[in-house]
């Protein structure tokens, strides 16, 4: 991890990219060969790389020359270096590593992405106090925690209708960002900007339960345009929510469902038909010629079609949302 981190840092300084697979393969082969000769583990170090970079080394020739210098020093100069104060060596490393500090990136992350700033600060402080290896491990753990937090608690939005200035057709946007967005009494258009899987299914169910608790809600439309993946846990949660809304006599519609998600829903329904008599079918595709009011859950191509389908069945009264 340290080797890839230092390689990526200096690669960005010179405008190149690092292939992680190639980097780790090279380290693996080097350590494998070295293990037959009782060699030290091979890795890339921050301090040594920084010194070589600041001294102008850019190619394999610089590494070969450095290796020969190290060999000569070990053979004939160890007695002279023995009396050299550690402060001298520390000063050389400090001058070289100081070029790694990027205060501009710290300021930018503080103003643009506050979570990245805190992860950066924690990594820096731990590295400063406990060492590079522990600092990298803590930084990696902090990044994973942030990713899991975003996955488990994704951004969600209630949508309203806005007239497009280009096509003059209705589009649906977040009512918190578009105060003039028009909503329909009793109909909730909901979007979740994340995959529907085991990590996010809890929040999804919580939102659906909250909507269902409102006695004025008679239809919920799910905008699937931002959901590009659904796993078995998500499918099961979707079936539970659909059954809950069906018991509450709430229409449940999916719109703008992506192909891979439709394939997963189709496979789930086929398995359910084969092993459970089709009692838990999720979002069958709505026949465009059908107008039966008994259909309470189905799938359509667009949000506009979903709204029209609900309006034809319930004839709700249109109102405007006033944002405070």
PDB file of C-alpha atoms in Angstrom:
ATOM      1  CA  UNK A   1       0.000   0.000   0.000  1.00  0.00           C
ATOM      2  CA  UNK A   2       2.839   2.379   0.855  1.00  0.00           C
ATOM      3  CA  UNK A   3       4.627   1.539  -2.408  1.00  0.00           C
ATOM      4  CA  UNK A   4       1.585   2.307  -4.537  1.00  0.00           C
ATOM      5  CA  UNK A   5       0.844   5.488  -2.572  1.00  0.00           C
ATOM      6  CA  UNK A   6       4.330   6.929  -3.108  1.00  0.00           C
ATOM      7  CA  UNK A   7       4.377   5.826  -6.766  1.00  0.00           C
ATOM      8  CA  UNK A   8       1.010   7.473  -7.434  1.00  0.00           C
ATOM      9  CA  UNK A   9       2.086  10.665  -5.643  1.00  0.00           C
ATOM     10  CA  UNK A  10       5.181  11.199  -7.760  1.00  0.00           C
ATOM     11  CA  UNK A  11       3.502   9.971 -10.952  1.00  0.00           C
ATOM     12  CA  UNK A  12       0.995  12.809 -10.634  1.00  0.00           C
ATOM     13  CA  UNK A  13       3.858  15.255 -10.122  1.00  0.00           C
ATOM     14  CA  UNK A  14       5.353  14.363 -13.520  1.00  0.00           C
ATOM     15  CA  UNK A  15       1.990  13.908 -15.277  1.00  0.00           C
ATOM     16  CA  UNK A  16       1.972  10.113 -15.714  1.00  0.00           C
ATOM     17  CA  UNK A  17      -0.208   7.259 -14.500  1.00  0.00           C
ATOM     18  CA  UNK A  18       0.624   4.225 -12.374  1.00  0.00           C
ATOM     19  CA  UNK A  19      -0.753   0.773 -13.200  1.00  0.00           C
ATOM     20  CA  UNK A  20      -1.580  -0.709  -9.806  1.00  0.00           C
ATOM     21  CA  UNK A  21      -1.557  -4.271 -11.146  1.00  0.00           C
ATOM     22  CA  UNK A  22       1.883  -3.801 -12.697  1.00  0.00           C
ATOM     23  CA  UNK A  23       3.229  -2.134  -9.560  1.00  0.00           C
ATOM     24  CA  UNK A  24       2.028  -4.906  -7.250  1.00  0.00           C
ATOM     25  CA  UNK A  25       3.139  -7.632  -9.669  1.00  0.00           C
ATOM     26  CA  UNK A  26       6.652  -6.163  -9.747  1.00  0.00           C
ATOM     27  CA  UNK A  27       6.814  -6.018  -5.956  1.00  0.00           C
ATOM     28  CA  UNK A  28       5.542  -9.580  -5.701  1.00  0.00           C
ATOM     29  CA  UNK A  29       8.123 -10.954  -8.139  1.00  0.00           C
ATOM     30  CA  UNK A  30      10.927  -9.001  -6.444  1.00  0.00           C
ATOM     31  CA  UNK A  31       9.978 -10.314  -3.002  1.00  0.00           C
ATOM     32  CA  UNK A  32       9.556 -13.840  -4.335  1.00  0.00           C
ATOM     33  CA  UNK A  33      13.052 -13.870  -5.818  1.00  0.00           C
ATOM     34  CA  UNK A  34      14.536 -12.135  -2.778  1.00  0.00           C
ATOM     35  CA  UNK A  35      13.055 -14.727  -0.451  1.00  0.00           C
ATOM     36  CA  UNK A  36      15.449 -17.345  -1.838  1.00  0.00           C
ATOM     37  CA  UNK A  37      18.469 -15.239  -0.804  1.00  0.00           C
ATOM     38  CA  UNK A  38      17.399 -14.039   2.676  1.00  0.00           C
ATOM     39  CA  UNK A  39      16.930 -10.517   1.301  1.00  0.00           C
ATOM     40  CA  UNK A  40      15.038  -7.742   3.008  1.00  0.00           C
ATOM     41  CA  UNK A  41      11.409  -7.277   1.836  1.00  0.00           C
ATOM     42  CA  UNK A  42      11.227  -5.064  -1.242  1.00  0.00           C
ATOM     43  CA  UNK A  43       8.996  -2.010  -1.051  1.00  0.00           C
ATOM     44  CA  UNK A  44       8.880   1.634  -2.035  1.00  0.00           C
ATOM     45  CA  UNK A  45       9.734   4.132   0.693  1.00  0.00           C
ATOM     46  CA  UNK A  46       8.588   7.723   0.970  1.00  0.00           C
ATOM     47  CA  UNK A  47      11.881   9.110   2.231  1.00  0.00           C
ATOM     48  CA  UNK A  48      14.159   7.325  -0.261  1.00  0.00           C
ATOM     49  CA  UNK A  49      11.870   8.112  -3.178  1.00  0.00           C
ATOM     50  CA  UNK A  50      11.629  11.746  -2.126  1.00  0.00           C
ATOM     51  CA  UNK A  51      15.414  12.121  -1.889  1.00  0.00           C
ATOM     52  CA  UNK A  52      15.939  10.559  -5.312  1.00  0.00           C
ATOM     53  CA  UNK A  53      13.181  12.601  -6.933  1.00  0.00           C
ATOM     54  CA  UNK A  54      14.443  15.896  -5.493  1.00  0.00           C
ATOM     55  CA  UNK A  55      17.985  15.075  -6.622  1.00  0.00           C
ATOM     56  CA  UNK A  56      16.781  14.697 -10.209  1.00  0.00           C
ATOM     57  CA  UNK A  57      16.418  10.946 -10.579  1.00  0.00           C
ATOM     58  CA  UNK A  58      13.752  10.027 -13.133  1.00  0.00           C
ATOM     59  CA  UNK A  59      14.762   6.710 -14.717  1.00  0.00           C
ATOM     60  CA  UNK A  60      15.955   3.196 -13.912  1.00  0.00           C
ATOM     61  CA  UNK A  61      19.543   4.385 -14.367  1.00  0.00           C
ATOM     62  CA  UNK A  62      19.158   6.575 -11.282  1.00  0.00           C
ATOM     63  CA  UNK A  63      18.056   3.545  -9.254  1.00  0.00           C
ATOM     64  CA  UNK A  64      21.000   1.478 -10.495  1.00  0.00           C
ATOM     65  CA  UNK A  65      23.440   4.257  -9.594  1.00  0.00           C
ATOM     66  CA  UNK A  66      21.788   4.605  -6.170  1.00  0.00           C
ATOM     67  CA  UNK A  67      22.165   0.871  -5.594  1.00  0.00           C
ATOM     68  CA  UNK A  68      25.899   1.004  -6.444  1.00  0.00           C
ATOM     69  CA  UNK A  69      26.381   4.006  -4.149  1.00  0.00           C
ATOM     70  CA  UNK A  70      24.662   2.146  -1.329  1.00  0.00           C
ATOM     71  CA  UNK A  71      26.890  -0.901  -1.899  1.00  0.00           C
ATOM     72  CA  UNK A  72      30.047   1.248  -1.871  1.00  0.00           C
ATOM     73  CA  UNK A  73      28.878   3.015   1.280  1.00  0.00           C
ATOM     74  CA  UNK A  74      28.186  -0.276   3.032  1.00  0.00           C
ATOM     75  CA  UNK A  75      31.592  -1.668   2.097  1.00  0.00           C
ATOM     76  CA  UNK A  76      33.882   1.296   2.733  1.00  0.00           C
ATOM     77  CA  UNK A  77      32.054   4.246   4.334  1.00  0.00           C
ATOM     78  CA  UNK A  78      30.176   2.764   7.260  1.00  0.00           C
ATOM     79  CA  UNK A  79      32.933   3.749   9.705  1.00  0.00           C
ATOM     80  CA  UNK A  80      32.694   7.389   8.539  1.00  0.00           C
ATOM     81  CA  UNK A  81      28.887   7.446   8.638  1.00  0.00           C
ATOM     82  CA  UNK A  82      28.884   5.913  12.108  1.00  0.00           C
ATOM     83  CA  UNK A  83      29.767   9.270  13.684  1.00  0.00           C
ATOM     84  CA  UNK A  84      27.357  11.306  11.557  1.00  0.00           C
ATOM     85  CA  UNK A  85      24.566  12.761  13.748  1.00  0.00           C
ATOM     86  CA  UNK A  86      21.078  11.499  13.010  1.00  0.00           C
ATOM     87  CA  UNK A  87      19.978  15.116  12.723  1.00  0.00           C
ATOM     88  CA  UNK A  88      21.942  15.411   9.482  1.00  0.00           C
ATOM     89  CA  UNK A  89      20.164  12.438   7.932  1.00  0.00           C
ATOM     90  CA  UNK A  90      16.830  13.725   9.237  1.00  0.00           C
ATOM     91  CA  UNK A  91      17.463  17.130   7.661  1.00  0.00           C
ATOM     92  CA  UNK A  92      18.152  15.529   4.261  1.00  0.00           C
ATOM     93  CA  UNK A  93      14.925  13.532   4.425  1.00  0.00           C
ATOM     94  CA  UNK A  94      12.903  16.476   5.724  1.00  0.00           C
ATOM     95  CA  UNK A  95      14.028  18.755   2.891  1.00  0.00           C
ATOM     96  CA  UNK A  96      13.166  16.084   0.336  1.00  0.00           C
ATOM     97  CA  UNK A  97       9.797  15.128   1.818  1.00  0.00           C
ATOM     98  CA  UNK A  98       8.704  18.744   2.347  1.00  0.00           C
ATOM     99  CA  UNK A  99       7.845  18.912  -1.338  1.00  0.00           C
ATOM    100  CA  UNK A 100       5.036  16.409  -0.697  1.00  0.00           C
ATOM    101  CA  UNK A 101       3.058  18.906   1.363  1.00  0.00           C
ATOM    102  CA  UNK A 102       0.247  20.350  -0.736  1.00  0.00           C
ATOM    103  CA  UNK A 103      -1.470  23.017   1.327  1.00  0.00           C
ATOM    104  CA  UNK A 104      -3.506  24.109  -1.675  1.00  0.00           C
ATOM    105  CA  UNK A 105      -5.199  20.699  -1.815  1.00  0.00           C
ATOM    106  CA  UNK A 106      -5.947  20.923   1.916  1.00  0.00           C
ATOM    107  CA  UNK A 107      -7.622  24.318   1.529  1.00  0.00           C
ATOM    108  CA  UNK A 108      -9.536  23.136  -1.521  1.00  0.00           C
ATOM    109  CA  UNK A 109     -10.833  20.010   0.215  1.00  0.00           C
ATOM    110  CA  UNK A 110     -11.916  22.089   3.234  1.00  0.00           C
ATOM    111  CA  UNK A 111     -14.104  24.322   1.053  1.00  0.00           C
ATOM    112  CA  UNK A 112     -15.227  21.785  -1.563  1.00  0.00           C
ATOM    113  CA  UNK A 113     -15.381  18.347   0.111  1.00  0.00           C
ATOM    114  CA  UNK A 114     -15.341  18.600   3.894  1.00  0.00           C
ATOM    115  CA  UNK A 115     -15.379  14.826   4.427  1.00  0.00           C
ATOM    116  CA  UNK A 116     -12.209  14.461   2.329  1.00  0.00           C
ATOM    117  CA  UNK A 117     -10.595  17.182   4.427  1.00  0.00           C
ATOM    118  CA  UNK A 118     -11.243  15.312   7.682  1.00  0.00           C
ATOM    119  CA  UNK A 119      -9.946  12.050   6.205  1.00  0.00           C
ATOM    120  CA  UNK A 120      -6.839  13.903   5.008  1.00  0.00           C
ATOM    121  CA  UNK A 121      -6.305  15.545   8.394  1.00  0.00           C
ATOM    122  CA  UNK A 122      -6.688  12.283  10.319  1.00  0.00           C
ATOM    123  CA  UNK A 123      -4.268  10.521   7.972  1.00  0.00           C
ATOM    124  CA  UNK A 124      -1.709  13.325   8.318  1.00  0.00           C
ATOM    125  CA  UNK A 125      -1.850  13.424  12.121  1.00  0.00           C
ATOM    126  CA  UNK A 126      -1.624   9.643  12.511  1.00  0.00           C
ATOM    127  CA  UNK A 127       1.244   9.473  10.011  1.00  0.00           C
ATOM    128  CA  UNK A 128       3.056  12.254  11.847  1.00  0.00           C
ATOM    129  CA  UNK A 129       2.637  10.606  15.229  1.00  0.00           C
ATOM    130  CA  UNK A 130       2.710   6.869  14.539  1.00  0.00           C
ATOM    131  CA  UNK A 131       4.440   6.384  11.184  1.00  0.00           C
ATOM    132  CA  UNK A 132       3.695   5.983   7.510  1.00  0.00           C
ATOM    133  CA  UNK A 133       2.345   2.416   7.595  1.00  0.00           C
ATOM    134  CA  UNK A 134      -0.148   3.062  10.388  1.00  0.00           C
ATOM    135  CA  UNK A 135      -1.065   6.425   8.859  1.00  0.00           C
ATOM    136  CA  UNK A 136      -1.846   4.848   5.497  1.00  0.00           C
ATOM    137  CA  UNK A 137      -3.881   2.106   7.167  1.00  0.00           C
ATOM    138  CA  UNK A 138      -5.909   4.647   9.155  1.00  0.00           C
ATOM    139  CA  UNK A 139      -6.395   6.803   6.063  1.00  0.00           C
ATOM    140  CA  UNK A 140      -7.590   3.789   4.093  1.00  0.00           C
ATOM    141  CA  UNK A 141      -9.991   2.837   6.914  1.00  0.00           C
ATOM    142  CA  UNK A 142     -11.333   6.403   7.064  1.00  0.00           C
ATOM    143  CA  UNK A 143     -11.948   6.393   3.307  1.00  0.00           C
ATOM    144  CA  UNK A 144     -13.779   3.052   3.511  1.00  0.00           C
ATOM    145  CA  UNK A 145     -15.965   4.367   6.356  1.00  0.00           C
ATOM    146  CA  UNK A 146     -16.866   7.441   4.287  1.00  0.00           C
ATOM    147  CA  UNK A 147     -17.741   5.258   1.300  1.00  0.00           C
ATOM    148  CA  UNK A 148     -19.915   2.978   3.427  1.00  0.00           C
ATOM    149  CA  UNK A 149     -21.622   6.019   4.951  1.00  0.00           C
ATOM    150  CA  UNK A 150     -22.491   7.359   1.492  1.00  0.00           C
ATOM    151  CA  UNK A 151     -23.719   3.928   0.391  1.00  0.00           C
ATOM    152  CA  UNK A 152     -25.833   3.246   3.474  1.00  0.00           C
ATOM    153  CA  UNK A 153     -27.304   6.763   3.580  1.00  0.00           C
ATOM    154  CA  UNK A 154     -27.586   7.848  -0.069  1.00  0.00           C
ATOM    155  CA  UNK A 155     -29.046  11.091  -1.324  1.00  0.00           C
ATOM    156  CA  UNK A 156     -32.790  10.968  -1.897  1.00  0.00           C
ATOM    157  CA  UNK A 157     -35.251  13.443  -3.347  1.00  0.00           C
ATOM    158  CA  UNK A 158     -38.947  14.060  -3.793  1.00  0.00           C
ATOM    159  CA  UNK A 159     -39.586  15.239  -7.340  1.00  0.00           C
ATOM    160  CA  UNK A 160     -41.970  17.733  -8.841  1.00  0.00           C
ATOM    161  CA  UNK A 161     -42.891  18.638 -12.393  1.00  0.00           C
ATOM    162  CA  UNK A 162     -40.994  21.453 -14.116  1.00  0.00           C
ATOM    163  CA  UNK A 163     -41.647  22.624 -17.660  1.00  0.00           C
ATOM    164  CA  UNK A 164     -38.570  22.203 -19.838  1.00  0.00           C
ATOM    165  CA  UNK A 165     -37.518  25.439 -21.565  1.00  0.00           C
ATOM    166  CA  UNK A 166     -35.943  23.536 -24.457  1.00  0.00           C
ATOM    167  CA  UNK A 167     -38.550  20.903 -25.329  1.00  0.00           C
ATOM    168  CA  UNK A 168     -41.566  22.360 -23.477  1.00  0.00           C
ATOM    169  CA  UNK A 169     -42.141  18.879 -22.084  1.00  0.00           C
ATOM    170  CA  UNK A 170     -42.497  18.122 -18.376  1.00  0.00           C
ATOM    171  CA  UNK A 171     -39.360  17.047 -16.522  1.00  0.00           C
ATOM    172  CA  UNK A 172     -39.112  16.080 -12.885  1.00  0.00           C
ATOM    173  CA  UNK A 173     -36.684  17.721 -10.476  1.00  0.00           C
ATOM    174  CA  UNK A 174     -35.916  17.860  -6.746  1.00  0.00           C
ATOM    175  CA  UNK A 175     -38.506  20.127  -5.101  1.00  0.00           C
ATOM    176  CA  UNK A 176     -35.875  21.397  -2.663  1.00  0.00           C
ATOM    177  CA  UNK A 177     -33.759  22.730  -5.536  1.00  0.00           C
ATOM    178  CA  UNK A 178     -36.656  23.841  -7.729  1.00  0.00           C
ATOM    179  CA  UNK A 179     -39.189  25.669  -5.529  1.00  0.00           C
ATOM    180  CA  UNK A 180     -41.528  26.148  -8.496  1.00  0.00           C
ATOM    181  CA  UNK A 181     -41.763  22.408  -9.134  1.00  0.00           C
ATOM    182  CA  UNK A 182     -45.389  21.291  -9.331  1.00  0.00           C
ATOM    183  CA  UNK A 183     -46.533  18.337  -7.267  1.00  0.00           C
ATOM    184  CA  UNK A 184     -49.794  16.417  -7.251  1.00  0.00           C
ATOM    185  CA  UNK A 185     -51.840  15.935  -4.127  1.00  0.00           C
ATOM    186  CA  UNK A 186     -51.589  12.382  -2.880  1.00  0.00           C
ATOM    187  CA  UNK A 187     -48.808  11.371  -5.292  1.00  0.00           C
ATOM    188  CA  UNK A 188     -45.173  11.141  -4.250  1.00  0.00           C
ATOM    189  CA  UNK A 189     -42.446  10.869  -6.870  1.00  0.00           C
ATOM    190  CA  UNK A 190     -39.360   9.527  -5.117  1.00  0.00           C
ATOM    191  CA  UNK A 191     -35.779   9.115  -6.351  1.00  0.00           C
ATOM    192  CA  UNK A 192     -32.826   7.454  -4.617  1.00  0.00           C
ATOM    193  CA  UNK A 193     -29.403   8.232  -6.071  1.00  0.00           C
ATOM    194  CA  UNK A 194     -27.704   4.928  -5.273  1.00  0.00           C
ATOM    195  CA  UNK A 195     -27.911   1.200  -6.016  1.00  0.00           C
ATOM    196  CA  UNK A 196     -30.730  -0.570  -4.224  1.00  0.00           C
ATOM    197  CA  UNK A 197     -28.843  -3.277  -2.355  1.00  0.00           C
ATOM    198  CA  UNK A 198     -28.313  -4.597   1.159  1.00  0.00           C
ATOM    199  CA  UNK A 199     -26.479  -1.463   2.337  1.00  0.00           C
ATOM    200  CA  UNK A 200     -29.124   1.052   1.204  1.00  0.00           C
ATOM    201  CA  UNK A 201     -32.292  -1.067   1.412  1.00  0.00           C
ATOM    202  CA  UNK A 202     -32.846  -0.064   5.054  1.00  0.00           C
ATOM    203  CA  UNK A 203     -33.102   3.631   4.249  1.00  0.00           C
ATOM    204  CA  UNK A 204     -35.290   2.841   1.254  1.00  0.00           C
ATOM    205  CA  UNK A 205     -37.755   0.918   3.398  1.00  0.00           C
ATOM    206  CA  UNK A 206     -37.704   3.659   6.054  1.00  0.00           C
ATOM    207  CA  UNK A 207     -38.652   6.259   3.437  1.00  0.00           C
ATOM    208  CA  UNK A 208     -41.437   4.098   2.012  1.00  0.00           C
ATOM    209  CA  UNK A 209     -42.839   3.419   5.477  1.00  0.00           C
ATOM    210  CA  UNK A 210     -42.822   7.145   6.226  1.00  0.00           C
ATOM    211  CA  UNK A 211     -44.685   7.920   2.994  1.00  0.00           C
ATOM    212  CA  UNK A 212     -47.204   5.142   3.650  1.00  0.00           C
ATOM    213  CA  UNK A 213     -47.971   6.570   7.098  1.00  0.00           C
ATOM    214  CA  UNK A 214     -49.491   9.642   5.447  1.00  0.00           C
ATOM    215  CA  UNK A 215     -53.211   8.890   4.916  1.00  0.00           C
ATOM    216  CA  UNK A 216     -53.374  11.417   2.068  1.00  0.00           C
ATOM    217  CA  UNK A 217     -50.891   9.478  -0.065  1.00  0.00           C
ATOM    218  CA  UNK A 218     -52.587   7.170  -2.563  1.00  0.00           C
ATOM    219  CA  UNK A 219     -49.726   6.639  -5.055  1.00  0.00           C
ATOM    220  CA  UNK A 220     -45.924   6.397  -4.926  1.00  0.00           C
ATOM    221  CA  UNK A 221     -43.850   6.605  -8.085  1.00  0.00           C
ATOM    222  CA  UNK A 222     -40.242   5.416  -7.923  1.00  0.00           C
ATOM    223  CA  UNK A 223     -37.792   7.103 -10.264  1.00  0.00           C
ATOM    224  CA  UNK A 224     -35.280   4.331 -11.014  1.00  0.00           C
ATOM    225  CA  UNK A 225     -33.130   6.476 -13.327  1.00  0.00           C
ATOM    226  CA  UNK A 226     -30.338   6.739 -10.721  1.00  0.00           C
ATOM    227  CA  UNK A 227     -30.452   3.060  -9.667  1.00  0.00           C
ATOM    228  CA  UNK A 228     -28.100   1.004 -11.828  1.00  0.00           C
ATOM    229  CA  UNK A 229     -27.861  -2.109  -9.647  1.00  0.00           C
ATOM    230  CA  UNK A 230     -30.150  -4.139  -7.410  1.00  0.00           C
ATOM    231  CA  UNK A 231     -29.197  -7.275  -5.471  1.00  0.00           C
ATOM    232  CA  UNK A 232     -31.304  -9.989  -3.861  1.00  0.00           C
ATOM    233  CA  UNK A 233     -31.633  -8.040  -0.614  1.00  0.00           C
ATOM    234  CA  UNK A 234     -32.902  -5.040  -2.585  1.00  0.00           C
ATOM    235  CA  UNK A 235     -35.374  -7.190  -4.519  1.00  0.00           C
ATOM    236  CA  UNK A 236     -36.707  -8.738  -1.336  1.00  0.00           C
ATOM    237  CA  UNK A 237     -37.031  -5.317   0.280  1.00  0.00           C
ATOM    238  CA  UNK A 238     -38.808  -4.055  -2.823  1.00  0.00           C
ATOM    239  CA  UNK A 239     -41.259  -6.976  -2.599  1.00  0.00           C
ATOM    240  CA  UNK A 240     -41.890  -6.256   1.096  1.00  0.00           C
ATOM    241  CA  UNK A 241     -42.550  -2.577   0.416  1.00  0.00           C
ATOM    242  CA  UNK A 242     -44.845  -3.450  -2.480  1.00  0.00           C
ATOM    243  CA  UNK A 243     -46.847  -5.820  -0.283  1.00  0.00           C
ATOM    244  CA  UNK A 244     -47.073  -3.179   2.476  1.00  0.00           C
ATOM    245  CA  UNK A 245     -48.348  -0.545   0.050  1.00  0.00           C
ATOM    246  CA  UNK A 246     -50.772  -3.000  -1.526  1.00  0.00           C
ATOM    247  CA  UNK A 247     -52.280  -3.677   1.898  1.00  0.00           C
ATOM    248  CA  UNK A 248     -52.645   0.104   2.356  1.00  0.00           C
ATOM    249  CA  UNK A 249     -54.297   0.367  -1.088  1.00  0.00           C
ATOM    250  CA  UNK A 250     -51.470   2.631  -2.342  1.00  0.00           C
ATOM    251  CA  UNK A 251     -50.546   2.483  -6.022  1.00  0.00           C
ATOM    252  CA  UNK A 252     -46.865   1.641  -6.519  1.00  0.00           C
ATOM    253  CA  UNK A 253     -45.187   2.410  -9.868  1.00  0.00           C
ATOM    254  CA  UNK A 254     -41.595   2.106 -11.112  1.00  0.00           C
ATOM    255  CA  UNK A 255     -40.428   4.356 -13.947  1.00  0.00           C
ATOM    256  CA  UNK A 256     -37.236   4.784 -15.980  1.00  0.00           C
ATOM    257  CA  UNK A 257     -35.879   1.408 -14.873  1.00  0.00           C
ATOM    258  CA  UNK A 258     -32.473   0.619 -16.385  1.00  0.00           C
ATOM    259  CA  UNK A 259     -31.909  -2.567 -18.369  1.00  0.00           C
ATOM    260  CA  UNK A 260     -29.729  -4.445 -15.833  1.00  0.00           C
ATOM    261  CA  UNK A 261     -32.234  -3.673 -13.056  1.00  0.00           C
ATOM    262  CA  UNK A 262     -35.137  -4.849 -15.237  1.00  0.00           C
ATOM    263  CA  UNK A 263     -33.228  -8.072 -15.896  1.00  0.00           C
ATOM    264  CA  UNK A 264     -32.836  -8.646 -12.149  1.00  0.00           C
ATOM    265  CA  UNK A 265     -36.528  -7.963 -11.533  1.00  0.00           C
ATOM    266  CA  UNK A 266     -37.485 -10.296 -14.381  1.00  0.00           C
ATOM    267  CA  UNK A 267     -35.270 -13.091 -13.012  1.00  0.00           C
ATOM    268  CA  UNK A 268     -36.760 -12.607  -9.526  1.00  0.00           C
ATOM    269  CA  UNK A 269     -40.304 -12.766 -10.901  1.00  0.00           C
ATOM    270  CA  UNK A 270     -39.552 -15.865 -12.986  1.00  0.00           C
ATOM    271  CA  UNK A 271     -38.112 -17.639  -9.956  1.00  0.00           C
ATOM    272  CA  UNK A 272     -41.107 -16.560  -7.863  1.00  0.00           C
ATOM    273  CA  UNK A 273     -43.541 -17.863 -10.495  1.00  0.00           C
ATOM    274  CA  UNK A 274     -41.748 -21.199 -10.581  1.00  0.00           C
ATOM    275  CA  UNK A 275     -41.313 -21.771  -6.853  1.00  0.00           C
ATOM    276  CA  UNK A 276     -43.922 -19.582  -5.115  1.00  0.00           C
ATOM    277  CA  UNK A 277     -46.832 -19.526  -7.587  1.00  0.00           C
ATOM    278  CA  UNK A 278     -46.038 -15.914  -8.524  1.00  0.00           C
ATOM    279  CA  UNK A 279     -47.382 -14.499  -5.267  1.00  0.00           C
ATOM    280  CA  UNK A 280     -44.563 -11.942  -4.915  1.00  0.00           C
ATOM    281  CA  UNK A 281     -44.283 -10.520  -8.436  1.00  0.00           C
ATOM    282  CA  UNK A 282     -42.486  -7.173  -8.536  1.00  0.00           C
ATOM    283  CA  UNK A 283     -43.539  -4.454 -10.965  1.00  0.00           C
ATOM    284  CA  UNK A 284     -44.953  -6.339 -13.968  1.00  0.00           C
ATOM    285  CA  UNK A 285     -44.747  -4.279 -17.157  1.00  0.00           C
ATOM    286  CA  UNK A 286     -47.929  -2.264 -17.720  1.00  0.00           C
ATOM    287  CA  UNK A 287     -49.770  -2.998 -20.938  1.00  0.00           C
ATOM    288  CA  UNK A 288     -50.168   0.409 -22.663  1.00  0.00           C
ATOM    289  CA  UNK A 289     -53.701  -0.555 -23.775  1.00  0.00           C
ATOM    290  CA  UNK A 290     -54.773  -1.442 -20.265  1.00  0.00           C
ATOM    291  CA  UNK A 291     -56.777   0.968 -18.135  1.00  0.00           C
ATOM    292  CA  UNK A 292     -57.925  -1.365 -15.411  1.00  0.00           C
ATOM    293  CA  UNK A 293     -58.164   0.465 -12.082  1.00  0.00           C
ATOM    294  CA  UNK A 294     -57.320  -2.792 -10.298  1.00  0.00           C
ATOM    295  CA  UNK A 295     -53.663  -2.617 -11.295  1.00  0.00           C
ATOM    296  CA  UNK A 296     -51.907  -1.209  -8.225  1.00  0.00           C
ATOM    297  CA  UNK A 297     -48.252  -1.883  -8.996  1.00  0.00           C
ATOM    298  CA  UNK A 298     -46.513  -1.934 -12.360  1.00  0.00           C
ATOM    299  CA  UNK A 299     -43.586  -0.603 -14.376  1.00  0.00           C
ATOM    300  CA  UNK A 300     -43.606   2.031 -17.138  1.00  0.00           C
ATOM    301  CA  UNK A 301     -40.954   3.655 -19.306  1.00  0.00           C
ATOM    302  CA  UNK A 302     -41.024   7.271 -18.116  1.00  0.00           C
ATOM    303  CA  UNK A 303     -42.098   9.349 -15.141  1.00  0.00           C
ATOM    304  CA  UNK A 304     -44.580  11.226 -17.304  1.00  0.00           C
ATOM    305  CA  UNK A 305     -46.279   7.946 -18.231  1.00  0.00           C
ATOM    306  CA  UNK A 306     -46.378   6.979 -14.569  1.00  0.00           C
ATOM    307  CA  UNK A 307     -48.032  10.262 -13.578  1.00  0.00           C
ATOM    308  CA  UNK A 308     -50.580   9.934 -16.394  1.00  0.00           C
ATOM    309  CA  UNK A 309     -51.343   6.350 -15.360  1.00  0.00           C
ATOM    310  CA  UNK A 310     -52.041   7.435 -11.772  1.00  0.00           C
ATOM    311  CA  UNK A 311     -54.106  10.419 -12.874  1.00  0.00           C
ATOM    312  CA  UNK A 312     -56.274   8.203 -15.075  1.00  0.00           C
ATOM    313  CA  UNK A 313     -56.969   5.920 -12.142  1.00  0.00           C
ATOM    314  CA  UNK A 314     -57.398   8.436  -9.321  1.00  0.00           C
ATOM    315  CA  UNK A 315     -58.025  11.879 -10.883  1.00  0.00           C
ATOM    316  CA  UNK A 316     -56.155  13.814  -8.133  1.00  0.00           C
ATOM    317  CA  UNK A 317     -56.326  17.548  -7.635  1.00  0.00           C
ATOM    318  CA  UNK A 318     -53.198  19.432  -8.743  1.00  0.00           C
ATOM    319  CA  UNK A 319     -51.598  21.868  -6.307  1.00  0.00           C
ATOM    320  CA  UNK A 320     -48.410  23.890  -6.074  1.00  0.00           C
ATOM    321  CA  UNK A 321     -45.709  23.356  -3.478  1.00  0.00           C
ATOM    322  CA  UNK A 322     -44.644  26.391  -1.478  1.00  0.00           C
ATOM    323  CA  UNK A 323     -41.139  26.046  -0.106  1.00  0.00           C
ATOM    324  CA  UNK A 324     -40.361  27.759   3.187  1.00  0.00           C
TER     325      UNK A 324
END
